[in-house]
Short mmCIF file of C-alpha atoms in Angstrom, two decimals:
data_model
loop_
_atom_site.label_atom_id
_atom_site.label_comp_id
_atom_site.label_asym_id
_atom_site.label_seq_id
_atom_site.Cartn_x
_atom_site.Cartn_y
_atom_site.Cartn_z
CA MET Y 17 17.71 -66.74 80.09
CA GLY Y 18 15.29 -69.03 78.40
CA GLY Y 19 11.65 -68.35 78.71
CA ARG Y 20 8.28 -69.14 77.35
CA LEU Y 21 5.49 -67.10 75.91
CA LEU Y 22 2.60 -66.64 78.28
CA PRO Y 23 -0.91 -66.98 76.81
CA SER Y 24 -2.94 -63.83 76.35
CA PRO Y 25 -5.62 -63.25 79.02
CA CYS Y 26 -8.16 -63.19 76.19
CA THR Y 27 -7.21 -66.63 74.86
CA GLY Y 28 -10.20 -68.93 74.57
CA THR Y 29 -12.79 -66.13 74.92
CA HIS Y 30 -14.84 -64.28 72.35
CA PHE Y 31 -15.53 -60.54 72.32
CA TYR Y 32 -18.38 -59.01 70.38
CA PRO Y 33 -19.50 -55.39 70.26
CA HIS Y 34 -22.52 -54.63 72.41
CA ALA Y 35 -24.62 -53.49 69.48
CA ALA Y 36 -23.90 -56.62 67.45
CA VAL Y 37 -24.85 -58.93 70.32
CA SER Y 38 -28.07 -57.05 70.90
CA PHE Y 39 -28.88 -57.25 67.20
CA PHE Y 40 -28.35 -61.03 67.10
CA GLN Y 41 -30.33 -61.54 70.28
CA ASP Y 42 -33.32 -59.59 68.97
CA ASP Y 43 -33.16 -61.21 65.54
CA ASN Y 44 -33.35 -64.96 66.32
CA VAL Y 45 -34.46 -65.92 69.81
CA GLU Y 46 -33.75 -69.62 69.19
CA ASP Y 47 -30.05 -68.91 68.46
CA CYS Y 48 -27.24 -68.14 70.90
CA PRO Y 49 -26.33 -64.46 70.40
CA VAL Y 50 -22.58 -65.23 70.79
CA CYS Y 51 -21.87 -68.25 68.56
CA LEU Y 52 -25.13 -67.96 66.51
CA ASN Y 53 -25.75 -71.71 66.87
CA THR Y 54 -29.28 -72.92 67.61
CA PHE Y 55 -30.07 -73.92 71.19
CA ASP Y 56 -30.72 -77.63 71.80
CA ASP Y 57 -31.54 -79.93 74.71
CA THR Y 58 -28.12 -81.61 74.97
CA HIS Y 59 -24.84 -79.78 74.28
CA ARG Y 60 -26.03 -76.20 73.64
CA ARG Y 61 -28.67 -75.85 76.33
CA PRO Y 62 -29.75 -72.25 77.02
CA ARG Y 63 -28.58 -70.82 80.37
CA THR Y 64 -29.76 -67.49 81.78
CA LEU Y 65 -27.45 -65.10 83.63
CA PRO Y 66 -28.77 -63.07 86.60
CA CYS Y 67 -28.97 -60.03 84.33
CA GLY Y 68 -31.63 -61.90 82.25
CA HIS Y 69 -29.62 -62.55 79.08
CA THR Y 70 -29.44 -66.10 77.76
CA PHE Y 71 -26.53 -67.89 76.07
CA CYS Y 72 -25.64 -71.50 75.26
CA THR Y 73 -23.64 -73.61 77.74
CA PRO Y 74 -20.34 -73.79 75.73
CA CYS Y 75 -20.23 -70.00 75.28
CA ILE Y 76 -20.78 -69.39 79.01
CA ASN Y 77 -18.04 -71.92 79.79
CA GLU Y 78 -15.64 -70.02 77.50
CA LEU Y 79 -16.56 -66.72 79.17
CA LYS Y 80 -15.62 -67.99 82.65
CA GLU Y 81 -12.62 -66.17 84.02
CA GLN Y 82 -11.42 -66.24 87.66
CA GLY Y 83 -14.73 -67.44 89.04
CA ALA Y 84 -16.92 -64.94 87.19
CA VAL Y 85 -18.66 -64.42 83.84
CA THR Y 86 -19.07 -61.07 82.11
CA CYS Y 87 -22.27 -60.82 80.09
CA PRO Y 88 -21.41 -60.03 76.41
CA THR Y 89 -24.64 -58.03 76.08
CA CYS Y 90 -24.73 -55.70 79.09
CA ARG Y 91 -21.10 -56.24 80.29
CA VAL Y 92 -22.24 -56.96 83.88
CA SER Y 93 -19.97 -59.38 85.76
CA HIS Y 94 -21.67 -62.27 87.57
CA ALA Y 95 -20.02 -64.57 90.10
CA LEU Y 96 -20.33 -68.29 89.38
CA PRO Y 97 -22.90 -70.10 91.54
CA GLU Y 98 -21.77 -72.84 93.91
CA ALA Y 99 -22.92 -75.52 91.45
CA GLY Y 100 -20.48 -74.14 88.86
CA GLN Y 101 -23.19 -73.48 86.23
CA PHE Y 102 -25.93 -70.93 85.76
CA PRO Y 103 -29.53 -72.28 85.67
CA ILE Y 104 -31.00 -73.73 82.49
CA SER Y 105 -33.70 -71.59 80.88
CA TYR Y 106 -36.54 -74.10 80.62
CA ALA Y 107 -38.86 -71.32 79.38
CA VAL Y 108 -36.62 -70.72 76.36
CA GLU Y 109 -36.45 -74.47 75.68
CA GLY Y 110 -40.23 -74.73 75.84
CA PHE Y 111 -40.65 -71.72 73.58
CA ILE Y 112 -38.26 -73.18 71.00
CA ARG Y 113 -40.12 -76.52 71.06
CA LYS Y 114 -43.38 -74.72 70.37
CA MET Y 115 -41.78 -72.81 67.52
CA ARG Y 116 -40.59 -76.07 65.98
CA GLY Y 117 -44.06 -77.55 66.14
CA ALA Y 118 -43.55 -79.69 69.27
CA GLY Y 119 -41.04 -82.50 69.86
CA LEU Y 120 -37.36 -82.77 70.68
CA ALA Y 121 -34.59 -83.41 68.27
CA CYS Y 122 -32.68 -86.64 68.67
CA VAL Y 123 -30.67 -86.60 71.92
CA ALA Y 124 -26.96 -86.90 71.20
CA PRO Y 125 -24.57 -87.85 73.99
CA LYS Y 126 -21.68 -85.54 74.87
CA PRO Y 127 -18.50 -86.62 73.05
CA GLY Y 128 -16.11 -88.41 75.36
CA LYS Y 129 -18.58 -88.37 78.28
CA GLN Y 130 -21.20 -90.99 77.48
CA LEU Y 131 -20.45 -94.43 78.89
CA THR Y 132 -23.47 -96.26 77.53
CA ALA Y 133 -25.62 -94.81 74.78
CA PRO Y 134 -29.05 -93.99 76.29
CA ALA Y 135 -32.16 -94.53 74.31
CA ALA Y 136 -32.59 -91.54 72.02
CA VAL Y 137 -35.68 -89.41 72.33
CA THR Y 138 -36.99 -89.54 68.81
CA GLN Y 139 -39.23 -87.07 67.04
CA PRO Y 140 -42.76 -88.02 68.11
CA ALA Y 141 -45.38 -88.81 65.56
CA PRO Y 142 -48.03 -86.21 64.84
CA ARG Y 143 -50.44 -86.01 67.73
CA ALA Y 144 -53.70 -87.95 67.28
CA THR Y 145 -55.41 -85.92 69.99
CA ALA Y 146 -57.77 -83.87 67.86
CA GLY Y 147 -60.77 -85.70 69.24
CA LEU Y 148 -59.72 -85.30 72.91
CA SER Y 149 -60.93 -82.61 75.19
CA LYS Y 150 -58.76 -79.61 76.03
CA ARG Y 151 -58.43 -80.85 79.62
CA THR Y 152 -57.17 -84.26 78.46
CA ARG Y 153 -54.68 -82.74 76.05
CA SER Y 154 -53.40 -80.51 78.85
CA LEU Y 155 -52.86 -83.54 81.09
CA LEU Y 156 -50.96 -85.31 78.28
CA GLN Y 157 -48.73 -82.28 77.79
CA GLU Y 158 -48.01 -82.10 81.51
CA GLN Y 159 -46.98 -85.77 81.56
CA GLU Y 160 -44.85 -85.27 78.46
CA ALA Y 161 -43.04 -82.39 80.17
CA LYS Y 162 -42.41 -84.60 83.22
CA VAL Y 163 -41.01 -87.41 81.03
CA LEU Y 164 -38.74 -84.97 79.21
CA ALA Y 165 -37.54 -83.61 82.56
CA ALA Y 166 -36.77 -87.18 83.68
CA ILE Y 167 -34.82 -87.79 80.44
CA ARG Y 168 -32.79 -84.64 81.04
CA SER Y 169 -32.15 -85.79 84.60
CA CYS Y 170 -30.81 -89.12 83.28
CA GLN Y 171 -28.56 -87.30 80.85
CA GLU Y 172 -27.24 -85.06 83.63
CA GLU Y 173 -26.57 -88.10 85.81
CA GLN Y 174 -24.76 -89.80 82.91
CA SER Y 175 -22.59 -86.70 82.54
CA GLN Y 176 -21.81 -86.66 86.28
CA LEU Y 177 -20.96 -90.36 86.23
CA ALA Y 178 -18.65 -89.79 83.27
CA ASP Y 179 -16.90 -86.99 85.19
CA TYR Y 180 -16.57 -89.29 88.19
CA ARG Y 181 -15.02 -91.99 86.02
CA THR Y 182 -12.56 -89.42 84.68
CA THR Y 183 -11.61 -88.61 88.28
CA LEU Y 184 -11.22 -92.31 89.06
CA GLY Y 185 -9.01 -92.68 86.00
CA GLY Y 186 -6.79 -89.88 87.29
CA TRP Y 187 -6.54 -91.58 90.68
CA CYS Y 188 -5.67 -94.85 88.98
CA GLY Y 189 -2.93 -93.15 86.97
CA ARG Y 190 -1.42 -91.59 90.08
CA GLN Y 191 -1.59 -94.91 91.90
CA GLN Y 192 0.14 -96.61 88.97
CA GLN Y 193 2.87 -93.96 89.16
CA LEU Y 194 3.27 -94.69 92.88
CA GLU Y 195 3.54 -98.41 92.13
CA ASP Y 196 6.17 -97.67 89.47
CA ASP Y 197 8.12 -95.54 91.95
CA LEU Y 198 7.91 -98.30 94.57
CA GLN Y 199 9.00 -100.88 92.00
CA THR Y 200 11.97 -98.67 91.14
CA LEU Y 201 12.81 -98.53 94.84
CA VAL Y 202 12.52 -102.33 95.08
CA ASP Y 203 14.82 -102.72 92.05
CA GLN Y 204 17.33 -100.34 93.64
CA SER Y 205 17.11 -102.32 96.88
CA LYS Y 206 17.79 -105.55 95.00
CA GLY Y 207 20.76 -103.95 93.26
CA ALA Y 208 22.10 -102.74 96.60
CA ARG Y 209 21.67 -106.22 98.07
CA GLU Y 210 23.59 -107.74 95.15
CA ALA Y 211 26.35 -105.16 95.62
CA ILE Y 212 26.50 -106.08 99.31
CA SER Y 213 26.80 -109.75 98.36
CA ARG Y 214 29.65 -109.02 95.95
CA GLU Y 215 31.41 -106.90 98.55
CA ASP Y 216 30.95 -109.66 101.12
CA SER Y 217 32.55 -112.20 98.75
CA ARG Y 218 35.43 -109.80 98.20
CA VAL Y 219 35.88 -109.35 101.94
CA GLU Y 220 35.67 -113.10 102.48
CA GLY Y 221 38.51 -113.62 100.00
CA ARG Y 222 40.49 -110.91 101.74
CA GLN Y 223 39.90 -112.60 105.09
CA GLU Y 224 41.35 -115.85 103.77
CA LYS Y 225 44.46 -114.04 102.52
CA VAL Y 226 44.90 -112.29 105.87
CA ARG Y 227 44.59 -115.63 107.65
CA GLN Y 228 47.30 -117.11 105.44
CA ARG Y 229 49.53 -114.09 106.05
CA GLU Y 230 49.01 -114.43 109.78
CA GLU Y 231 49.98 -118.10 109.67
CA ALA Y 232 53.13 -117.20 107.70
CA LEU Y 233 54.01 -114.53 110.27
CA HIS Y 234 53.49 -116.97 113.14
CA ALA Y 235 55.78 -119.47 111.38
CA MET Y 236 58.39 -116.74 110.84
CA LEU Y 237 58.12 -115.82 114.52
CA GLN Y 238 58.96 -119.40 115.48
CA GLU Y 239 61.89 -119.46 113.05
CA LEU Y 240 63.30 -116.25 114.55
CA ARG Y 241 63.32 -117.96 117.95
CA THR Y 242 65.12 -121.15 116.85
CA PRO Y 243 68.38 -120.37 114.89
CA SER Y 244 71.50 -121.92 116.47
CA THR Y 245 74.24 -120.48 114.21
CA ARG Y 246 75.04 -117.02 112.83
CA GLN Y 247 74.45 -118.23 109.27
CA GLU Y 248 71.00 -119.52 110.14
CA ALA Y 249 70.19 -116.29 111.94
CA TYR Y 250 71.16 -114.16 108.91
CA GLU Y 251 69.07 -116.34 106.61
CA VAL Y 252 66.05 -116.12 108.90
CA ILE Y 253 66.45 -112.35 109.19
CA GLU Y 254 66.59 -112.03 105.40
CA ASP Y 255 63.46 -114.18 105.01
CA ALA Y 256 61.74 -112.07 107.64
CA ASP Y 257 62.65 -108.88 105.72
CA HIS Y 258 61.09 -110.26 102.53
CA LEU Y 259 57.98 -111.33 104.41
CA LEU Y 260 57.62 -107.92 106.07
CA GLU Y 261 57.99 -106.17 102.68
CA GLU Y 262 55.14 -108.31 101.31
CA GLU Y 263 53.15 -107.49 104.42
CA GLU Y 264 53.56 -103.75 103.81
CA GLU Y 265 52.34 -104.18 100.24
CA GLU Y 266 49.30 -106.11 101.44
CA GLU Y 267 48.51 -103.41 104.00
CA GLU Y 268 48.49 -100.84 101.18
CA ARG Y 269 46.03 -103.01 99.26
CA ALA Y 270 43.82 -103.13 102.36
CA ALA Y 271 43.08 -99.42 101.86
CA VAL Y 272 40.46 -100.36 99.25
CA PHE Y 273 38.19 -101.69 101.99
CA PRO Y 274 35.42 -100.78 102.31
CA ASP Y 275 34.34 -99.99 98.72
CA VAL Y 276 33.25 -96.34 98.71
CA HIS Y 277 30.67 -96.72 95.96
CA VAL Y 278 29.04 -99.77 97.54
CA VAL Y 279 28.75 -98.19 100.99
CA THR Y 280 27.39 -94.85 99.77
CA THR Y 281 24.94 -96.54 97.39
CA VAL Y 282 23.64 -98.86 100.12
CA ALA Y 283 23.31 -95.96 102.55
CA ARG Y 284 21.42 -93.87 99.96
CA VAL Y 285 19.03 -96.72 99.08
CA ALA Y 286 18.50 -97.45 102.77
CA GLU Y 287 17.60 -93.79 103.37
CA SER Y 288 15.10 -93.84 100.49
CA SER Y 289 13.59 -97.08 101.74
CA ARG Y 290 13.38 -95.70 105.27
CA SER Y 291 11.55 -92.60 104.04
CA ALA Y 292 9.08 -94.69 102.03
CA LEU Y 293 8.42 -97.04 104.95
CA GLN Y 294 7.97 -94.17 107.40
CA ALA Y 295 5.45 -92.60 105.02
CA ALA Y 296 3.52 -95.89 104.93
CA SER Y 297 3.91 -96.77 108.62
CA PRO Y 298 5.58 -94.34 111.05
CA ALA Y 299 6.31 -97.20 113.45
CA THR Y 300 8.50 -98.99 110.89
CA GLN Y 301 12.20 -98.27 111.26
CA THR Y 302 15.23 -99.44 109.29
CA ALA Y 303 18.83 -98.41 109.69
CA ILE Y 304 22.37 -99.31 108.79
CA GLU Y 305 24.67 -99.33 111.80
CA PRO Y 306 28.45 -99.32 111.44
CA ALA Y 307 30.29 -102.00 113.32
CA GLY Y 308 31.50 -100.75 116.69
CA SER Y 309 35.21 -100.42 117.33
CA THR Y 310 34.83 -102.54 120.47
CA ALA Y 311 33.41 -105.45 118.47
CA ALA Y 312 36.15 -105.08 115.86
CA ALA Y 313 38.85 -105.14 118.52
CA ALA Y 314 37.27 -108.20 120.16
CA ALA Y 315 37.20 -110.00 116.80
CA ALA Y 316 40.85 -109.15 116.21
CA ALA Y 317 41.83 -110.40 119.66
CA ALA Y 318 39.94 -113.65 119.20
CA ALA Y 319 41.46 -114.28 115.75
CA GLY Y 320 45.17 -114.15 116.57
CA ASP Y 321 47.92 -114.47 119.13
CA SER Y 322 47.33 -112.51 122.33
CA SER Y 323 50.81 -111.03 122.03
CA LEU Y 324 49.81 -109.37 118.72
CA SER Y 325 46.33 -108.13 119.75
CA GLU Y 326 47.65 -104.97 121.39
CA SER Y 327 47.74 -103.21 117.95
CA PRO Y 328 44.46 -103.89 116.06
CA ALA Y 329 45.34 -101.22 113.48
CA ALA Y 330 43.90 -102.97 110.40
CA ALA Y 331 40.50 -103.72 111.94
CA SER Y 332 40.10 -100.29 113.49
CA SER Y 333 41.07 -98.51 110.24
CA ILE Y 334 38.42 -100.39 108.27
CA ALA Y 335 35.86 -99.63 110.98
CA ASP Y 336 36.89 -95.97 110.99
CA ARG Y 337 36.61 -95.75 107.22
CA LEU Y 338 33.19 -97.38 107.31
CA ALA Y 339 32.03 -95.00 110.05
CA ALA Y 340 33.32 -92.05 108.03
CA LEU Y 341 31.45 -93.22 104.93
CA LEU Y 342 28.23 -93.58 106.92
CA GLU Y 343 28.36 -89.99 108.12
CA PRO Y 344 25.35 -87.88 107.03
CA SER Y 345 25.81 -87.58 103.28
CA LEU Y 346 26.50 -84.26 101.64
CA THR Y 347 23.65 -82.85 99.55
CA ALA Y 348 24.04 -80.98 96.29
CA GLU Y 349 22.29 -77.98 97.86
CA GLU Y 350 24.89 -77.83 100.66
CA LEU Y 351 27.68 -78.07 98.11
CA LEU Y 352 26.39 -75.34 95.82
CA ARG Y 353 25.65 -73.05 98.78
CA LEU Y 354 29.16 -73.79 100.06
CA THR Y 355 28.14 -74.27 103.66
CA GLN Y 356 30.90 -74.45 106.25
CA ARG Y 357 30.72 -78.25 106.34
CA ALA Y 358 30.74 -78.51 102.53
CA ARG Y 359 33.70 -76.12 102.27
CA GLY Y 360 35.71 -78.20 104.74
CA LEU Y 361 34.94 -81.45 102.92
CA VAL Y 362 35.86 -79.96 99.52
CA GLU Y 363 39.10 -78.52 100.88
CA ALA Y 364 39.91 -81.96 102.31
CA SER Y 365 39.34 -83.48 98.80
CA ARG Y 366 36.57 -85.71 100.11
CA VAL Y 367 33.81 -84.72 97.64
CA LEU Y 368 33.53 -86.41 94.24
CA ALA Y 369 30.98 -86.48 91.45
CA VAL Y 370 30.31 -89.97 90.09
CA GLN Y 371 28.71 -91.31 86.93
CA ASP Y 372 27.55 -94.91 86.42
CA VAL Y 373 27.43 -96.01 82.78
CA GLU Y 374 26.95 -99.65 81.77
CA GLY Y 375 28.26 -100.95 85.09
CA GLN Y 376 31.37 -98.75 85.03
CA THR Y 377 31.80 -96.06 87.66
CA ARG Y 378 33.80 -92.94 86.89
CA HIS Y 379 34.46 -90.04 89.22
CA ALA Y 380 35.36 -86.38 88.93
CA ARG Y 381 37.26 -84.29 91.47
CA ILE Y 382 35.61 -81.17 92.91
CA SER Y 383 37.96 -78.41 94.02
CA LEU Y 384 37.60 -74.93 95.49
CA GLU Y 385 39.56 -72.20 93.71
CA HIS Y 386 39.20 -68.47 94.42
CA GLY Y 387 35.99 -69.10 96.33
CA ARG Y 388 34.32 -70.96 93.45
CA LEU Y 389 33.64 -74.65 92.91
CA HIS Y 390 35.40 -76.34 90.01
CA LEU Y 391 34.32 -79.74 88.71
CA HIS Y 392 37.12 -81.53 86.89
CA SER Y 393 36.64 -84.10 84.16
CA LEU Y 394 35.65 -87.70 84.80
CA GLN Y 395 38.38 -90.25 85.51
CA ALA Y 396 38.20 -94.03 85.14
CA THR Y 397 40.48 -94.70 88.13
CA PRO Y 398 38.96 -96.00 91.41
CA PRO Y 399 37.77 -93.22 93.74
CA PRO Y 400 39.94 -92.65 96.83
CA PRO Y 401 38.82 -93.88 100.26
CA HIS Y 402 36.71 -91.71 102.60
CA ALA Y 403 35.19 -89.79 99.67
CA LEU Y 404 31.62 -88.49 99.72
CA THR Y 405 29.95 -88.86 96.34
CA LEU Y 406 27.23 -86.99 94.48
CA GLN Y 407 25.71 -87.98 91.16
CA MET Y 408 27.08 -86.04 88.19
CA GLY Y 409 23.61 -84.77 87.30
CA GLU Y 410 23.26 -83.17 90.75
CA VAL Y 411 26.25 -80.87 90.36
CA VAL Y 412 26.51 -80.29 86.60
CA PRO Y 413 23.88 -78.00 85.06
CA ALA Y 414 21.79 -79.83 82.48
CA ALA Y 415 22.16 -76.92 80.10
CA PRO Y 416 23.75 -73.45 79.90
CA PRO Y 417 24.00 -70.73 81.15
CA CYS Y 418 27.23 -71.72 82.88
CA GLU Y 419 30.99 -71.43 82.54
CA VAL Y 420 33.39 -74.15 81.39
CA PHE Y 421 37.15 -74.20 81.23
CA LEU Y 422 39.85 -76.12 79.41
CA ASP Y 423 43.31 -76.73 80.86
CA LEU Y 424 45.65 -76.76 77.83
CA ALA Y 425 49.39 -77.41 77.76
CA TRP Y 426 52.06 -77.94 75.11
CA PRO Y 427 55.37 -79.73 75.57
CA GLY Y 428 57.79 -77.45 77.33
CA SER Y 429 55.14 -74.94 78.46
CA ALA Y 430 53.05 -74.54 81.61
CA ALA Y 431 49.34 -75.34 81.50
CA ARG Y 432 47.06 -72.40 80.77
CA ARG Y 433 43.37 -72.23 81.46
CA VAL Y 434 40.83 -71.08 78.89
CA VAL Y 435 37.47 -70.09 80.39
CA VAL Y 436 34.41 -70.10 78.12
CA SER Y 437 31.14 -68.47 79.15
CA LEU Y 438 27.99 -70.10 77.76
CA PRO Y 439 25.25 -67.50 78.31
CA ARG Y 440 22.42 -69.19 76.40
CA ASP Y 441 20.94 -72.69 76.20
CA THR Y 442 21.81 -73.97 72.72
CA PRO Y 443 22.46 -77.49 71.34
CA ARG Y 444 26.11 -76.58 70.75
CA GLY Y 445 26.38 -75.24 74.31
CA ARG Y 446 25.01 -78.51 75.73
CA GLN Y 447 27.49 -80.50 73.67
CA PHE Y 448 30.31 -78.31 74.96
CA VAL Y 449 29.25 -78.95 78.57
CA LEU Y 450 29.28 -82.71 77.92
CA LEU Y 451 32.72 -82.42 76.31
CA CYS Y 452 34.30 -80.42 79.11
CA SER Y 453 32.83 -82.59 81.87
CA GLY Y 454 33.87 -85.78 80.06
CA GLN Y 455 30.36 -87.26 80.15
CA ARG Y 456 30.44 -88.07 76.45
CA ALA Y 457 34.18 -88.74 76.06
CA PRO Y 458 36.60 -91.42 77.29
CA ALA Y 459 38.66 -90.57 80.35
CA THR Y 460 42.09 -89.16 79.50
CA PRO Y 461 45.23 -88.58 81.62
CA THR Y 462 44.96 -84.79 81.16
CA PRO Y 463 41.26 -84.17 80.50
CA PRO Y 464 39.46 -80.88 80.03
CA CYS Y 465 37.57 -79.59 83.05
CA LEU Y 466 34.25 -77.98 83.81
CA GLY Y 467 33.89 -75.16 86.32
CA VAL Y 468 30.62 -74.95 88.25
CA GLY Y 469 30.08 -71.41 89.51
#
């Protein structure tokens, strides 16, 4: 079984011995005792934990684990406050400013967060307040502290606005994905509508042929009623035999109506569209209704002679096939779980796997042998009527582990089956799955087969 390496619980965190952290903290108060970088007023602002120890913001963020932070100095665990961050230590910031001889370093915006570059707080010029009174200088310092606090407030608001824009960008991306999904659904709906149009043209052509056949049969009926001599009667009977043979051949061709692929595709697209519309507006309903047998019989009676309307076999068979195709479709989950309904459909040879490549549809037979499902190789022949179809990707594993089999035969010998177990996902194993299922090979009269267990 494939797997992946899980990250270590310590990934992204730093661990320092207690003595070393204490040493760094006592040595340089203006430096973070974890990363040893100097505190500043922008990215590495000092934050104090409830235990009293102070660290820079990035280090505290890296120490967060499952809603708590363990202090590297005293090893006490503190729960994160509701705001998500511990309070800024303004006393430490003020102490560092005094140690640097007053004034802030240039304010640098956070990388990737700043939308518009705010005016930088530059290093102030040396104070020309020597001649002012102590009271006046104190008032100036108080105002300076208020201005600095307002600057920090602006920076915090800029950071929050940048976060909000990131959230909006995520919403926009999800909305774009929804639009793409809806566009895909619209494209599928257009393709289904075009398939319906092609099927309608095919049925229209068939209708014209049936009308011509009916006229020929009516003419033959009149000829059978009019011969006056034995010779004429034998000739008419022979002509009638030829006409009836052609009629039987045409009835066999009628078995291709309706087209299985068109009906199942339209039904699947309609179901997807219905689900999307119900999600948008529960009151919206769409459905595909099969034509009723009563309407079909009425159409047959109106189209021909009343003496022939007592046996509307052709119309009712098409209606029955259409109704059978519009039964609730079989899901891949039902098939692989081999529910009672799925087992009956497989045993009746009504379940196929299909693959559409460049406008060509191929199908593979699914059989039940010794209680296990077997998917045979793809064939280029038209699928039989009344079949329920699933996409090849729904029933064939994308990669091993699985089992595949090859049916091999030599002239004069019975076919023997070779079963190959592919326990691991490897490139060669994937190629072997594609070979045995026929997904990457042309259809052959006696193809290899893939067993799905």
